[in-house]
Amino acid sequence: MRDAEDSRPLRPPAHVAVIMDGNGRWAKSRGLPRTAGHKKGVDAVRRTVEAAGDLGIGYLTIFSFSSENWRRPEEEVSDLMQLLRFYLRSEIADLHRNGVRLRVIGDRARLSKDIVGLIDNAENLTRDNRKLTLVVALSYGSRQEITLAARRLAEEVRAGTLDPADISEDRLSERLFTADIPDPDLIVRTSGEKRISNFLLWQAAYAELVFVDTLWPDFSKRDLEAAIEEFHRRERRFGATTGTR
């Protein structure tokens, strides 16, 4: 991946987040059950993690299961949880060997105890790895996350440990699931949909958004590189202006 005007490699964004969309449509277009699309989606996760490591990305966040996904048919949710178990058991050794740190953000209270145990073990095993941090948003909803952070601030005020006048953006950020994770520079959504679906709403304030038509099971390293190339074509202003519009 190089700049079109010179031979120097493009510097990757520090943090790329991906809304993985299109598993169901991928399966439907092939006359397969949705589960087949989700299984192929796991392959795309594996490719993308490897690509992110190769490209020098520091943080990769994937939106794997939203708080709203709990409303899907019970059989589909059960299949997704089984896939999650499979991933946590079969992939963690490879992630660890390749220097990937795993972080899981979201509401763990709705997950079964065995899955929470697998997550804890995976996070503990990989906690010192530094090549890439893979953040998995699981049972995650951004409005819920912000609400919980606001509630924590309110509880501190009620306890007398925080003055309301001292509440700031930084203090709220420190109470989010992503407190020690940098905000994303680039958010990619697959499948052609153009919305962010309650994903990292606070953290995405100045992220560049790139929407691609590729269905998630077909997402490749080249798709990731193309999104990064589009990122580099943007002029990032962070709320400032340059005098022209």
mmCIF file of C-alpha atoms in Angstrom:
data_model
loop_
_atom_site.group_PDB
_atom_site.id
_atom_site.type_symbol
_atom_site.label_atom_id
_atom_site.label_comp_id
_atom_site.label_asym_id
_atom_site.label_seq_id
_atom_site.Cartn_x
_atom_site.Cartn_y
_atom_site.Cartn_z
ATOM 1 C CA MET A 1 0.000 0.000 0.000
ATOM 2 C CA ARG A 2 1.794 3.094 -1.275
ATOM 3 C CA ASP A 3 1.062 6.730 -2.013
ATOM 4 C CA ALA A 4 0.126 7.151 -5.678
ATOM 5 C CA GLU A 5 2.503 10.126 -6.024
ATOM 6 C CA ASP A 6 5.622 8.584 -4.524
ATOM 7 C CA SER A 7 7.033 5.220 -3.518
ATOM 8 C CA ARG A 8 6.775 5.654 0.233
ATOM 9 C CA PRO A 9 4.342 3.347 2.067
ATOM 10 C CA LEU A 10 1.245 5.065 3.439
ATOM 11 C CA ARG A 11 1.250 5.305 7.208
ATOM 12 C CA PRO A 12 -1.725 3.315 8.480
ATOM 13 C CA PRO A 13 -4.317 4.835 10.828
ATOM 14 C CA ALA A 14 -3.520 4.024 14.438
ATOM 15 C CA HIS A 15 -7.009 2.668 15.054
ATOM 16 C CA VAL A 16 -9.364 1.143 12.493
ATOM 17 C CA ALA A 17 -12.861 0.031 13.475
ATOM 18 C CA VAL A 18 -15.035 -2.199 11.316
ATOM 19 C CA ILE A 19 -18.783 -2.739 11.260
ATOM 20 C CA MET A 20 -18.948 -6.261 9.858
ATOM 21 C CA ASP A 21 -22.164 -6.376 7.846
ATOM 22 C CA GLY A 22 -23.528 -8.656 5.142
ATOM 23 C CA ASN A 23 -23.201 -12.214 6.468
ATOM 24 C CA GLY A 24 -26.903 -12.895 6.024
ATOM 25 C CA ARG A 25 -27.045 -11.460 2.512
ATOM 26 C CA TRP A 26 -23.930 -13.391 1.529
ATOM 27 C CA ALA A 27 -25.608 -16.628 2.613
ATOM 28 C CA LYS A 28 -28.994 -15.783 1.080
ATOM 29 C CA SER A 29 -27.430 -15.009 -2.307
ATOM 30 C CA ARG A 30 -26.012 -18.541 -2.303
ATOM 31 C CA GLY A 31 -29.127 -20.275 -1.050
ATOM 32 C CA LEU A 32 -27.460 -21.057 2.279
ATOM 33 C CA PRO A 33 -28.657 -20.615 5.875
ATOM 34 C CA ARG A 34 -27.570 -17.467 7.709
ATOM 35 C CA THR A 35 -25.296 -19.600 9.864
ATOM 36 C CA ALA A 36 -23.151 -20.315 6.813
ATOM 37 C CA GLY A 37 -22.647 -16.589 6.334
ATOM 38 C CA HIS A 38 -21.623 -16.148 9.956
ATOM 39 C CA LYS A 39 -19.110 -18.989 9.649
ATOM 40 C CA LYS A 40 -17.577 -17.408 6.540
ATOM 41 C CA GLY A 41 -17.524 -14.142 8.462
ATOM 42 C CA VAL A 42 -15.170 -15.736 10.994
ATOM 43 C CA ASP A 43 -12.763 -16.427 8.124
ATOM 44 C CA ALA A 44 -12.954 -12.741 7.179
ATOM 45 C CA VAL A 45 -12.134 -11.770 10.773
ATOM 46 C CA ARG A 46 -9.051 -13.976 10.619
ATOM 47 C CA ARG A 47 -7.930 -12.397 7.324
ATOM 48 C CA THR A 48 -8.548 -8.872 8.574
ATOM 49 C CA VAL A 49 -6.648 -9.364 11.825
ATOM 50 C CA GLU A 50 -3.697 -10.735 9.866
ATOM 51 C CA ALA A 51 -3.903 -7.852 7.381
ATOM 52 C CA ALA A 52 -4.071 -5.266 10.158
ATOM 53 C CA GLY A 53 -0.944 -6.719 11.715
ATOM 54 C CA ASP A 54 0.869 -6.734 8.365
ATOM 55 C CA LEU A 55 -0.096 -3.113 7.692
ATOM 56 C CA GLY A 56 1.079 -1.870 11.079
ATOM 57 C CA ILE A 57 -2.323 -0.890 12.477
ATOM 58 C CA GLY A 58 -2.137 -0.562 16.256
ATOM 59 C CA TYR A 59 -5.791 -1.119 17.147
ATOM 60 C CA LEU A 60 -8.488 -2.997 15.239
ATOM 61 C CA THR A 61 -12.009 -2.912 16.635
ATOM 62 C CA ILE A 62 -14.670 -5.208 15.202
ATOM 63 C CA PHE A 63 -18.397 -4.915 15.887
ATOM 64 C CA SER A 64 -19.224 -8.573 16.361
ATOM 65 C CA PHE A 65 -22.552 -8.584 18.238
ATOM 66 C CA SER A 66 -24.631 -5.564 19.177
ATOM 67 C CA SER A 67 -26.948 -5.107 22.148
ATOM 68 C CA GLU A 68 -29.781 -5.037 19.607
ATOM 69 C CA ASN A 69 -28.727 -8.419 18.177
ATOM 70 C CA TRP A 70 -30.169 -10.109 21.258
ATOM 71 C CA ARG A 71 -33.568 -9.495 19.640
ATOM 72 C CA ARG A 72 -32.741 -11.798 16.720
ATOM 73 C CA PRO A 73 -34.372 -15.265 16.582
ATOM 74 C CA GLU A 74 -33.250 -17.439 19.483
ATOM 75 C CA GLU A 75 -31.788 -20.087 17.181
ATOM 76 C CA GLU A 76 -29.619 -17.538 15.366
ATOM 77 C CA VAL A 77 -28.378 -16.030 18.641
ATOM 78 C CA SER A 78 -27.539 -19.524 19.889
ATOM 79 C CA ASP A 79 -25.598 -20.256 16.687
ATOM 80 C CA LEU A 80 -23.678 -16.972 17.039
ATOM 81 C CA MET A 81 -22.765 -17.773 20.643
ATOM 82 C CA GLN A 82 -21.512 -21.195 19.543
ATOM 83 C CA LEU A 83 -19.363 -19.533 16.899
ATOM 84 C CA LEU A 84 -18.012 -17.192 19.555
ATOM 85 C CA ARG A 85 -17.084 -20.135 21.748
ATOM 86 C CA PHE A 86 -15.377 -21.788 18.797
ATOM 87 C CA TYR A 87 -13.396 -18.626 18.016
ATOM 88 C CA LEU A 88 -12.303 -18.105 21.618
ATOM 89 C CA ARG A 89 -11.129 -21.708 21.864
ATOM 90 C CA SER A 90 -9.544 -22.167 18.441
ATOM 91 C CA GLU A 91 -8.032 -18.784 17.581
ATOM 92 C CA ILE A 92 -6.552 -17.446 20.801
ATOM 93 C CA ALA A 93 -3.365 -19.509 20.607
ATOM 94 C CA ASP A 94 -2.668 -18.134 17.130
ATOM 95 C CA LEU A 95 -3.461 -14.585 18.220
ATOM 96 C CA HIS A 96 -1.097 -14.943 21.146
ATOM 97 C CA ARG A 97 1.651 -16.448 19.011
ATOM 98 C CA ASN A 98 1.312 -13.549 16.570
ATOM 99 C CA GLY A 99 1.567 -10.858 19.250
ATOM 100 C CA VAL A 100 -2.106 -9.864 19.243
ATOM 101 C CA ARG A 101 -3.739 -8.617 22.416
ATOM 102 C CA LEU A 102 -7.469 -9.333 22.760
ATOM 103 C CA ARG A 103 -9.841 -6.900 24.441
ATOM 104 C CA VAL A 104 -13.603 -7.377 24.683
ATOM 105 C CA ILE A 105 -15.901 -4.418 25.310
ATOM 106 C CA GLY A 106 -19.622 -4.514 26.004
ATOM 107 C CA ASP A 107 -22.161 -5.796 28.514
ATOM 108 C CA ARG A 108 -20.903 -9.165 29.759
ATOM 109 C CA ALA A 109 -23.871 -9.602 32.101
ATOM 110 C CA ARG A 110 -25.957 -11.042 29.263
ATOM 111 C CA LEU A 111 -23.308 -13.570 28.237
ATOM 112 C CA SER A 112 -23.211 -17.097 29.613
ATOM 113 C CA LYS A 113 -20.681 -17.822 32.349
ATOM 114 C CA ASP A 114 -18.591 -20.136 30.180
ATOM 115 C CA ILE A 115 -18.200 -17.454 27.506
ATOM 116 C CA VAL A 116 -17.220 -14.858 30.118
ATOM 117 C CA GLY A 117 -14.645 -17.335 31.414
ATOM 118 C CA LEU A 118 -13.237 -17.875 27.924
ATOM 119 C CA ILE A 119 -13.012 -14.105 27.422
ATOM 120 C CA ASP A 120 -11.236 -13.615 30.750
ATOM 121 C CA ASN A 121 -8.733 -16.358 29.946
ATOM 122 C CA ALA A 122 -8.066 -14.960 26.458
ATOM 123 C CA GLU A 123 -7.562 -11.428 27.755
ATOM 124 C CA ASN A 124 -5.226 -12.614 30.506
ATOM 125 C CA LEU A 125 -3.194 -14.775 28.118
ATOM 126 C CA THR A 126 -2.669 -11.984 25.581
ATOM 127 C CA ARG A 127 -2.498 -8.963 27.895
ATOM 128 C CA ASP A 128 1.216 -8.273 27.332
ATOM 129 C CA ASN A 129 1.154 -8.563 23.536
ATOM 130 C CA ARG A 130 1.971 -5.370 21.649
ATOM 131 C CA LYS A 131 1.878 -5.984 17.893
ATOM 132 C CA LEU A 132 -1.867 -5.351 17.551
ATOM 133 C CA THR A 133 -4.752 -4.868 19.952
ATOM 134 C CA LEU A 134 -7.901 -6.582 18.689
ATOM 135 C CA VAL A 135 -10.944 -5.023 20.348
ATOM 136 C CA VAL A 136 -14.111 -7.096 20.022
ATOM 137 C CA ALA A 137 -17.348 -5.172 20.629
ATOM 138 C CA LEU A 138 -19.623 -7.880 21.989
ATOM 139 C CA SER A 139 -23.108 -7.359 23.416
ATOM 140 C CA TYR A 140 -22.230 -3.728 22.787
ATOM 141 C CA GLY A 141 -24.348 -0.651 22.203
ATOM 142 C CA SER A 142 -22.937 2.853 22.289
ATOM 143 C CA ARG A 143 -26.010 4.536 23.775
ATOM 144 C CA GLN A 144 -25.961 1.969 26.562
ATOM 145 C CA GLU A 145 -22.239 2.589 27.081
ATOM 146 C CA ILE A 146 -22.725 6.373 27.352
ATOM 147 C CA THR A 147 -25.701 5.903 29.675
ATOM 148 C CA LEU A 148 -23.654 3.688 31.989
ATOM 149 C CA ALA A 149 -20.823 6.234 32.010
ATOM 150 C CA ALA A 150 -23.258 9.028 32.895
ATOM 151 C CA ARG A 151 -24.722 6.863 35.650
ATOM 152 C CA ARG A 152 -21.264 6.273 37.115
ATOM 153 C CA LEU A 153 -20.641 10.022 37.166
ATOM 154 C CA ALA A 154 -24.007 10.605 38.853
ATOM 155 C CA GLU A 155 -23.210 7.981 41.486
ATOM 156 C CA GLU A 156 -19.873 9.675 42.201
ATOM 157 C CA VAL A 157 -21.604 13.017 42.577
ATOM 158 C CA ARG A 158 -24.162 11.495 44.955
ATOM 159 C CA ALA A 159 -21.347 9.877 46.960
ATOM 160 C CA GLY A 160 -19.633 13.240 47.256
ATOM 161 C CA THR A 161 -16.468 12.120 45.476
ATOM 162 C CA LEU A 162 -17.055 14.269 42.400
ATOM 163 C CA ASP A 163 -18.102 17.890 42.050
ATOM 164 C CA PRO A 164 -20.605 18.366 39.192
ATOM 165 C CA ALA A 165 -18.509 21.327 38.043
ATOM 166 C CA ASP A 166 -15.618 18.920 37.436
ATOM 167 C CA ILE A 167 -17.530 16.731 34.989
ATOM 168 C CA SER A 168 -15.817 17.025 31.613
ATOM 169 C CA GLU A 169 -15.480 15.178 28.329
ATOM 170 C CA ASP A 170 -12.322 13.538 29.633
ATOM 171 C CA ARG A 171 -14.019 12.346 32.811
ATOM 172 C CA LEU A 172 -16.869 10.817 30.861
ATOM 173 C CA SER A 173 -14.441 9.196 28.407
ATOM 174 C CA GLU A 174 -12.616 7.625 31.344
ATOM 175 C CA ARG A 175 -15.809 5.794 32.292
ATOM 176 C CA LEU A 176 -16.518 4.295 28.875
ATOM 177 C CA PHE A 177 -15.651 0.701 27.970
ATOM 178 C CA THR A 178 -12.886 2.166 25.789
ATOM 179 C CA ALA A 179 -11.267 4.267 28.519
ATOM 180 C CA ASP A 180 -7.713 3.133 27.691
ATOM 181 C CA ILE A 181 -8.220 2.718 23.937
ATOM 182 C CA PRO A 182 -7.576 5.578 21.486
ATOM 183 C CA ASP A 183 -10.517 6.864 19.463
ATOM 184 C CA PRO A 184 -10.796 5.339 15.981
ATOM 185 C CA ASP A 185 -9.293 7.254 13.090
ATOM 186 C CA LEU A 186 -11.195 5.251 10.479
ATOM 187 C CA ILE A 187 -14.501 3.379 10.634
ATOM 188 C CA VAL A 188 -15.299 0.994 7.799
ATOM 189 C CA ARG A 189 -18.718 -0.526 7.191
ATOM 190 C CA THR A 190 -19.170 -3.342 4.732
ATOM 191 C CA SER A 191 -22.194 -4.405 2.611
ATOM 192 C CA GLY A 192 -23.058 -0.982 1.199
ATOM 193 C CA GLU A 193 -25.114 0.204 4.189
ATOM 194 C CA LYS A 194 -24.335 3.796 5.183
ATOM 195 C CA ARG A 195 -24.955 4.118 8.901
ATOM 196 C CA ILE A 196 -22.996 3.392 12.073
ATOM 197 C CA SER A 197 -25.724 1.526 13.963
ATOM 198 C CA ASN A 198 -25.069 2.591 17.553
ATOM 199 C CA PHE A 199 -21.344 1.858 17.289
ATOM 200 C CA LEU A 200 -18.715 3.995 19.063
ATOM 201 C CA LEU A 201 -20.902 7.113 18.866
ATOM 202 C CA TRP A 202 -18.814 9.106 21.354
ATOM 203 C CA GLN A 203 -15.474 7.817 20.113
ATOM 204 C CA ALA A 204 -16.300 8.385 16.422
ATOM 205 C CA ALA A 205 -16.626 12.165 16.752
ATOM 206 C CA TYR A 206 -13.762 12.826 14.330
ATOM 207 C CA ALA A 207 -13.341 9.450 12.657
ATOM 208 C CA GLU A 208 -13.375 9.199 8.887
ATOM 209 C CA LEU A 209 -16.216 6.965 7.680
ATOM 210 C CA VAL A 210 -15.736 4.698 4.670
ATOM 211 C CA PHE A 211 -18.588 2.566 3.333
ATOM 212 C CA VAL A 212 -17.765 -0.312 1.011
ATOM 213 C CA ASP A 213 -20.072 -2.543 -1.017
ATOM 214 C CA THR A 214 -18.204 -5.763 -0.231
ATOM 215 C CA LEU A 215 -20.165 -8.183 1.947
ATOM 216 C CA TRP A 216 -18.258 -9.036 5.097
ATOM 217 C CA PRO A 217 -17.465 -12.704 4.260
ATOM 218 C CA ASP A 218 -15.703 -11.475 1.095
ATOM 219 C CA PHE A 219 -13.733 -8.701 2.815
ATOM 220 C CA SER A 220 -10.029 -8.971 2.014
ATOM 221 C CA LYS A 221 -6.714 -7.305 2.737
ATOM 222 C CA ARG A 222 -7.136 -5.360 -0.500
ATOM 223 C CA ASP A 223 -10.486 -4.003 0.724
ATOM 224 C CA LEU A 224 -8.810 -2.844 3.909
ATOM 225 C CA GLU A 225 -5.986 -1.243 1.966
ATOM 226 C CA ALA A 226 -8.507 0.538 -0.286
ATOM 227 C CA ALA A 227 -10.305 1.929 2.758
ATOM 228 C CA ILE A 228 -7.001 3.200 4.147
ATOM 229 C CA GLU A 229 -6.141 4.768 0.803
ATOM 230 C CA GLU A 230 -9.503 6.563 0.889
ATOM 231 C CA PHE A 231 -8.709 7.666 4.450
ATOM 232 C CA HIS A 232 -5.495 9.274 3.218
ATOM 233 C CA ARG A 233 -7.395 11.181 0.546
ATOM 234 C CA ARG A 234 -9.457 12.920 3.228
ATOM 235 C CA GLU A 235 -8.504 16.228 4.824
ATOM 236 C CA ARG A 236 -8.904 15.699 8.551
ATOM 237 C CA ARG A 237 -9.906 18.943 10.282
ATOM 238 C CA PHE A 238 -11.051 17.879 13.759
ATOM 239 C CA GLY A 239 -13.649 20.657 13.781
ATOM 240 C CA ALA A 240 -11.303 23.326 12.411
ATOM 241 C CA THR A 241 -11.626 25.008 9.022
ATOM 242 C CA THR A 242 -9.016 25.893 6.454
ATOM 243 C CA GLY A 243 -10.799 28.938 5.085
ATOM 244 C CA THR A 244 -12.328 27.066 2.154
ATOM 245 C CA ARG A 245 -15.368 24.813 1.961
#
